Short mmCIF file of C-alpha atoms in Angstrom, two decimals:
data_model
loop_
_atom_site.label_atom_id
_atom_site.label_comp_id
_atom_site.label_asym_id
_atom_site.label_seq_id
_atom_site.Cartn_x
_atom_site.Cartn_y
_atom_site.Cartn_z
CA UNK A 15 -5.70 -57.90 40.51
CA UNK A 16 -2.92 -59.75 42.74
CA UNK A 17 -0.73 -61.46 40.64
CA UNK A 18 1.90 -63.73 42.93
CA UNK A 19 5.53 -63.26 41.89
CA UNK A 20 9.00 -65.08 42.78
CA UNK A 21 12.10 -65.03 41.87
CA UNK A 22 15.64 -66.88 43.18
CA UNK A 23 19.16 -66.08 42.16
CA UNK A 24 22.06 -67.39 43.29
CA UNK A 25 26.41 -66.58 43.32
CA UNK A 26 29.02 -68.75 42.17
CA UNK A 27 31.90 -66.46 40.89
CA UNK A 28 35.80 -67.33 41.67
CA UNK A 29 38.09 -64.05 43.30
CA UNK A 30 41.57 -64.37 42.34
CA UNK A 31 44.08 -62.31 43.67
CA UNK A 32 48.05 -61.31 43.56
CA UNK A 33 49.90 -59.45 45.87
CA UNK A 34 53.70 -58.35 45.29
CA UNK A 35 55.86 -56.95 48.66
CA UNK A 36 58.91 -55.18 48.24
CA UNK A 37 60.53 -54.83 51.17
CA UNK A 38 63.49 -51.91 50.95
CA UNK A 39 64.63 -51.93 54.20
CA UNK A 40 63.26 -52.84 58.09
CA UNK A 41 61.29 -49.32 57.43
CA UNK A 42 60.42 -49.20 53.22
CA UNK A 43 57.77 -51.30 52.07
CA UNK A 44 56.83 -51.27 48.28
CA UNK A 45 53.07 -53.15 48.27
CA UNK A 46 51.02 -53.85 44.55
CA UNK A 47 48.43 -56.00 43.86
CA UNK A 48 45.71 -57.43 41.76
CA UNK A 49 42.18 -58.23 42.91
CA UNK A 50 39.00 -58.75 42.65
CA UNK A 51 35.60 -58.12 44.49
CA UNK A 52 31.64 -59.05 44.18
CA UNK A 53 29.06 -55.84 45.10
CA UNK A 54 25.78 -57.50 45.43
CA UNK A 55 22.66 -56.34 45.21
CA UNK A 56 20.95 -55.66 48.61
CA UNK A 57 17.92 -57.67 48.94
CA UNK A 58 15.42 -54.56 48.87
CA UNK A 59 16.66 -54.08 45.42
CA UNK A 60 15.95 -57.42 43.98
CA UNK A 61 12.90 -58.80 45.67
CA UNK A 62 10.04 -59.11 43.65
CA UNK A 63 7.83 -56.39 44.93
CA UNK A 64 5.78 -53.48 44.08
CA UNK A 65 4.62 -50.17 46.18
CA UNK A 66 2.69 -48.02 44.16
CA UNK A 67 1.36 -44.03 45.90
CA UNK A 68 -1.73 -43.25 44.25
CA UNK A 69 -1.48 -40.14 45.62
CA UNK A 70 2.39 -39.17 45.20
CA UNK A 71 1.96 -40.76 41.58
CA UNK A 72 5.05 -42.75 42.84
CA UNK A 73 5.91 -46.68 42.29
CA UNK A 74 8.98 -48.52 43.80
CA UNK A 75 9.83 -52.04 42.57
CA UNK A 76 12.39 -54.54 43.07
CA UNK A 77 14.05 -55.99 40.08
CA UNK A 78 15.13 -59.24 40.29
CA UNK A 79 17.23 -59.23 37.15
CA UNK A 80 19.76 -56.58 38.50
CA UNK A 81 23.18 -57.83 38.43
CA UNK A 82 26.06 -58.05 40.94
CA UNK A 83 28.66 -55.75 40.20
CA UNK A 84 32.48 -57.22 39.86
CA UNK A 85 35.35 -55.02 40.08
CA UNK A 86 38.81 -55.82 38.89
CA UNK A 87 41.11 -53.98 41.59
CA UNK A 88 44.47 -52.85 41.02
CA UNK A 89 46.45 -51.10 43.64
CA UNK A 90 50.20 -49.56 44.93
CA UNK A 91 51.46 -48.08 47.47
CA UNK A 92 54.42 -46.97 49.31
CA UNK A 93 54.90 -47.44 53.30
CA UNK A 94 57.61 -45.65 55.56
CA UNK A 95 57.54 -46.33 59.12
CA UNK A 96 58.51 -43.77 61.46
CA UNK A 97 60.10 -44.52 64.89
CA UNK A 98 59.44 -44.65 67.85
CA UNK A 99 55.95 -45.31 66.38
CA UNK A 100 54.24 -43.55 63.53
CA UNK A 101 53.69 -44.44 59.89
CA UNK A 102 53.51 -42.21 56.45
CA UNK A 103 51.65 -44.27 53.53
CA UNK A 104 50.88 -42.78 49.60
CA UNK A 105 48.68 -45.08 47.25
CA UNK A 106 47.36 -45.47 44.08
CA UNK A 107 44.33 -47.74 43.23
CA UNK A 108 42.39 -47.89 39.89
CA UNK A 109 38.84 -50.04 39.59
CA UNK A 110 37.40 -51.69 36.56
CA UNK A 111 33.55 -52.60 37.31
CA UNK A 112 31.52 -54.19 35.47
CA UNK A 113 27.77 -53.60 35.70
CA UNK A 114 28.06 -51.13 38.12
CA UNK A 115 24.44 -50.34 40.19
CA UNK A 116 22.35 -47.83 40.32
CA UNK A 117 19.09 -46.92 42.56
CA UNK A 118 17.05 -45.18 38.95
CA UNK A 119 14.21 -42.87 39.15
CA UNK A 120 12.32 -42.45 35.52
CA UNK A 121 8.52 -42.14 34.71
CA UNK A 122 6.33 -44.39 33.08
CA UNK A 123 2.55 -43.83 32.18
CA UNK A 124 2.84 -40.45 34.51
CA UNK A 125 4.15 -42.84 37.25
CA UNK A 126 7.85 -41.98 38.71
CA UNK A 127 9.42 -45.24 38.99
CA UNK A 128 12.56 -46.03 41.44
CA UNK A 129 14.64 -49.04 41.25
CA UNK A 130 17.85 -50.65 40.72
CA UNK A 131 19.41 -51.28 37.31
CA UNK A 132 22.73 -51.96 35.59
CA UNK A 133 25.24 -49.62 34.23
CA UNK A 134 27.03 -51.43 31.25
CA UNK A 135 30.75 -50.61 32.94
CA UNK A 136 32.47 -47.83 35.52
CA UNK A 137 35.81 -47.31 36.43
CA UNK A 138 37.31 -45.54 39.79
CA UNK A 139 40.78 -44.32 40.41
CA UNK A 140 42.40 -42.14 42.87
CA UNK A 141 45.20 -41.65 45.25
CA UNK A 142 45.38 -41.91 49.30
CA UNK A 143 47.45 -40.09 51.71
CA UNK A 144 47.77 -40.86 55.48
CA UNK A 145 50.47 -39.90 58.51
CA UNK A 146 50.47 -40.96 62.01
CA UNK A 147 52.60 -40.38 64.62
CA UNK A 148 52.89 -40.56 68.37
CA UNK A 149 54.44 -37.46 70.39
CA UNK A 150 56.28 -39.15 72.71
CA UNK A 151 59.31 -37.19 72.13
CA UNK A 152 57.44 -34.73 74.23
CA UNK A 153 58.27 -34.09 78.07
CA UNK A 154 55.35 -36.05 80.07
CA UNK A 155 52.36 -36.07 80.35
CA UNK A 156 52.74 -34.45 76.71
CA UNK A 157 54.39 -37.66 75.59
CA UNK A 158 50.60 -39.69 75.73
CA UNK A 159 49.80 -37.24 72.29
CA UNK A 160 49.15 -38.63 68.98
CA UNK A 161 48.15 -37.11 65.34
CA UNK A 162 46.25 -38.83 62.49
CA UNK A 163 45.54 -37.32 58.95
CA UNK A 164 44.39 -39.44 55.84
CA UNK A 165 43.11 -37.86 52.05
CA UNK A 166 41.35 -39.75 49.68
CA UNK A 167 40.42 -38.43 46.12
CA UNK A 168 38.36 -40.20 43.91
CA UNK A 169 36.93 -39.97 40.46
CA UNK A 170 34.96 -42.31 39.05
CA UNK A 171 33.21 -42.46 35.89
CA UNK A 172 29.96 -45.22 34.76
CA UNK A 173 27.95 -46.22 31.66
CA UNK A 174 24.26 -45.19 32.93
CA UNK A 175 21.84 -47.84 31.99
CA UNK A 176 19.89 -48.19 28.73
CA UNK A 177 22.51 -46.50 27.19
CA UNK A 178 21.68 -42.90 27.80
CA UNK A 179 24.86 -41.48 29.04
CA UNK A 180 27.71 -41.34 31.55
CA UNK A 181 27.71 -39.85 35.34
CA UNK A 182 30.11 -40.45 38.06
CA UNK A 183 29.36 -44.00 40.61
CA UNK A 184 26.82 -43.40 42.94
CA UNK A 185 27.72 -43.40 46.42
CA UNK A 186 31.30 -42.27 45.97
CA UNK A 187 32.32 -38.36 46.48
CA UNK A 188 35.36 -36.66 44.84
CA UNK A 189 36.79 -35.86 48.45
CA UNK A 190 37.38 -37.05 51.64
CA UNK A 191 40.21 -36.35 54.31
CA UNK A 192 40.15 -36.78 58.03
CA UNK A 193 42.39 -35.49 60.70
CA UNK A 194 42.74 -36.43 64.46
CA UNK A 195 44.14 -35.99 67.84
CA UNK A 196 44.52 -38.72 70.22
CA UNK A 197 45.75 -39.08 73.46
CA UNK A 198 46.82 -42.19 75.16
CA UNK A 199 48.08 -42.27 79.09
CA UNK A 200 47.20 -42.62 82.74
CA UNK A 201 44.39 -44.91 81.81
CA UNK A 202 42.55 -42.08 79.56
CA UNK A 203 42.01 -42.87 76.24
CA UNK A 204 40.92 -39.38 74.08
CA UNK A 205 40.44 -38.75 70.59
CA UNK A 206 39.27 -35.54 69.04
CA UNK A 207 38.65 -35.96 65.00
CA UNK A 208 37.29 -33.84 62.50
CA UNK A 209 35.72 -35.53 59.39
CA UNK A 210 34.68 -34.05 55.75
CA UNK A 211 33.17 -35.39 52.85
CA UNK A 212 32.39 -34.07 49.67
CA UNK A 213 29.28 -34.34 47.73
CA UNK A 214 27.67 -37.58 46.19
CA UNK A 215 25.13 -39.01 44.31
CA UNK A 216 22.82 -41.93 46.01
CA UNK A 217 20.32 -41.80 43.05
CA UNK A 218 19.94 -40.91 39.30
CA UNK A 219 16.97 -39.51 37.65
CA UNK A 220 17.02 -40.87 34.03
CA UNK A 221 14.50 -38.41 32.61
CA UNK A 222 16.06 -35.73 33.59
CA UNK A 223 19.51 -35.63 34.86
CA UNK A 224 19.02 -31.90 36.28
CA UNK A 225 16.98 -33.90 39.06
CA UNK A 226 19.05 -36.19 40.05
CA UNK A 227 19.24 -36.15 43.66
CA UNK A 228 22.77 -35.13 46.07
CA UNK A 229 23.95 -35.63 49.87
CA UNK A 230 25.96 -32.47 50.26
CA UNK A 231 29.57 -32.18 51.58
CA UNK A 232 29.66 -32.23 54.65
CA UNK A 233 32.48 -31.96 57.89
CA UNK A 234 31.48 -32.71 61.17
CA UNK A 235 33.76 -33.27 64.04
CA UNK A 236 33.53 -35.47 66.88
CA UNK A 237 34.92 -36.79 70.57
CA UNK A 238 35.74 -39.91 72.63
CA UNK A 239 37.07 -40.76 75.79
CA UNK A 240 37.21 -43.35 78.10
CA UNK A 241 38.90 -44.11 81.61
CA UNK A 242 40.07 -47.22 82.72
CA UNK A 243 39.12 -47.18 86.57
CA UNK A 244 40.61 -50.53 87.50
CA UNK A 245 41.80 -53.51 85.27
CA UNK A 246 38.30 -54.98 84.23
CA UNK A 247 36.21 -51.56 84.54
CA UNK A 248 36.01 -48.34 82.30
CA UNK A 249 33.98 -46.10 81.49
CA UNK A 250 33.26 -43.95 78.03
CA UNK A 251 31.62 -40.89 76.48
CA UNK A 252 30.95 -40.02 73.15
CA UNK A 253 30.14 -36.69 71.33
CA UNK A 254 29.25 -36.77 67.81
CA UNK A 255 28.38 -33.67 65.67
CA UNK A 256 29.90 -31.32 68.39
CA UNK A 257 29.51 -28.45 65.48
CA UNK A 258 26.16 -29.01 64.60
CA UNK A 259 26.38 -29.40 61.09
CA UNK A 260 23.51 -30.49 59.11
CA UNK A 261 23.09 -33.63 56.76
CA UNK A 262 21.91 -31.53 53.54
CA UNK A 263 19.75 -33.42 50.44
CA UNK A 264 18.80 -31.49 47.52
CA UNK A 265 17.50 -32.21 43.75
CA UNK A 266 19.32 -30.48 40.69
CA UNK A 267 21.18 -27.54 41.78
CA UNK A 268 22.17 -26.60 46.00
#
């Protein structure tokens, strides 16, 4: 039996923010703030729809009664500028969220049934780290050299929905850091960066949380250049992946 469904929603929500700059000297800059920020669902997630695998024993839904998330955003950091041209930057940042989503998996009448619900609350909080600098101290054409490094770690912490326990925000991993090496002269415009990022969580089984499902760390390191033949022509390559590594999924444990 068809039965026809529809739903509607709509967003009216005010985003107030504060933002505080110290400024020590022409190179010291002291930066906090106060914010706040909407995470919607996306629309997969809240149309009113239904797949169901007879075969797989699988349904997914949408759920039109999952809620956007708001986060209350409070951040620091510190900024010294290096000269001729480079920049070193620390930073602290702390996220309240309230119901915080989640893509669920749990089984009903035999059926394993994925869709988005609502944590009650989450939290994430962290520090970043980043330096750049230009070479051009060097003796041309070393001079045209630049380096880039950033770190991010993150732990976060959520209220899984129905009540049944606590697991860390999807989508987010405990690690990241990047790291770079550019170089900018004669018209050629290079960059050679290697990437990592740790493990994460896109989805959480509720029947059994040794199921849930993981994207595995993973680095990868790519390159870009381009030429500038004459003032309105150039032309680019890319290489992504130049290591080959592979984009791992796995349920429970790796």
């Amino acid at each position: 039996t068809l039965l026809p469904q529809d739903a509607s929603r709509s967003y009216g929500y005010l985003l107030p923010s504060l933002h505080i700059r110290q400024e020590f000297d022409q190179d010291s800059i002291l930066r906090a703030s106060y914010s706040t920020a909407l995470n919607r669902p996306d629309f997969i997630h809240t149309a009113p729809y239904r797949i169901v695998d007879e075969d797989e024993h699988t349904i997914s839904e949408g759920n039109p009664n999952a809620k956007e998330a708001y986060a209350h955003n409070f951040d620091i950091s510190y900024e010294r500028y290096l000269r001729p041209l480079g920049l070193l930057s620390a930073a602290l940042f702390y996220k309240k969220i309230n119901d915080p989503l989640f893509v669920a998996t749990s089984v009903t009448n035999g059926y394993k049934l994925t869709r988005a619900e609502n944590g009650s609350s989450g939290n994430i909080h962290g520090l970043e780290l980043a330096w750049q600098q230009t070479l051009d101290f060097l003796p041309a054409p070393l001079d045209g050299f630049g380096v880039y490094a950033n770190y991010t770690y993150a732990k976060s912490e959520a209220n899984l929905p129905f009540g049944i326990g606590k697991t860390e925000l999807p989508g987010t991993s405990r690690t990241n850091y990047n790291a770079a090496l550019s170089y900018e002269k004669y018209g050629i415009s290079a960059r050679l960066s290697y990437n990592y990022r740790s493990k994460f969580l896109p989805a959480f089984a509720f029947t059994n949380p040794s199921l849930n499902v993981y994207w595995d760390g993973r680095s990868s390191v790519d390159f870009s250049a381009s030429y500038a033949l004459a003032k309105q022509w150039r032309v680019f390559g890319e290489m992504n992946n130049i290591t080959n590594t592979r984009q791992i999924r796995f349920q429970g444990q790796r």
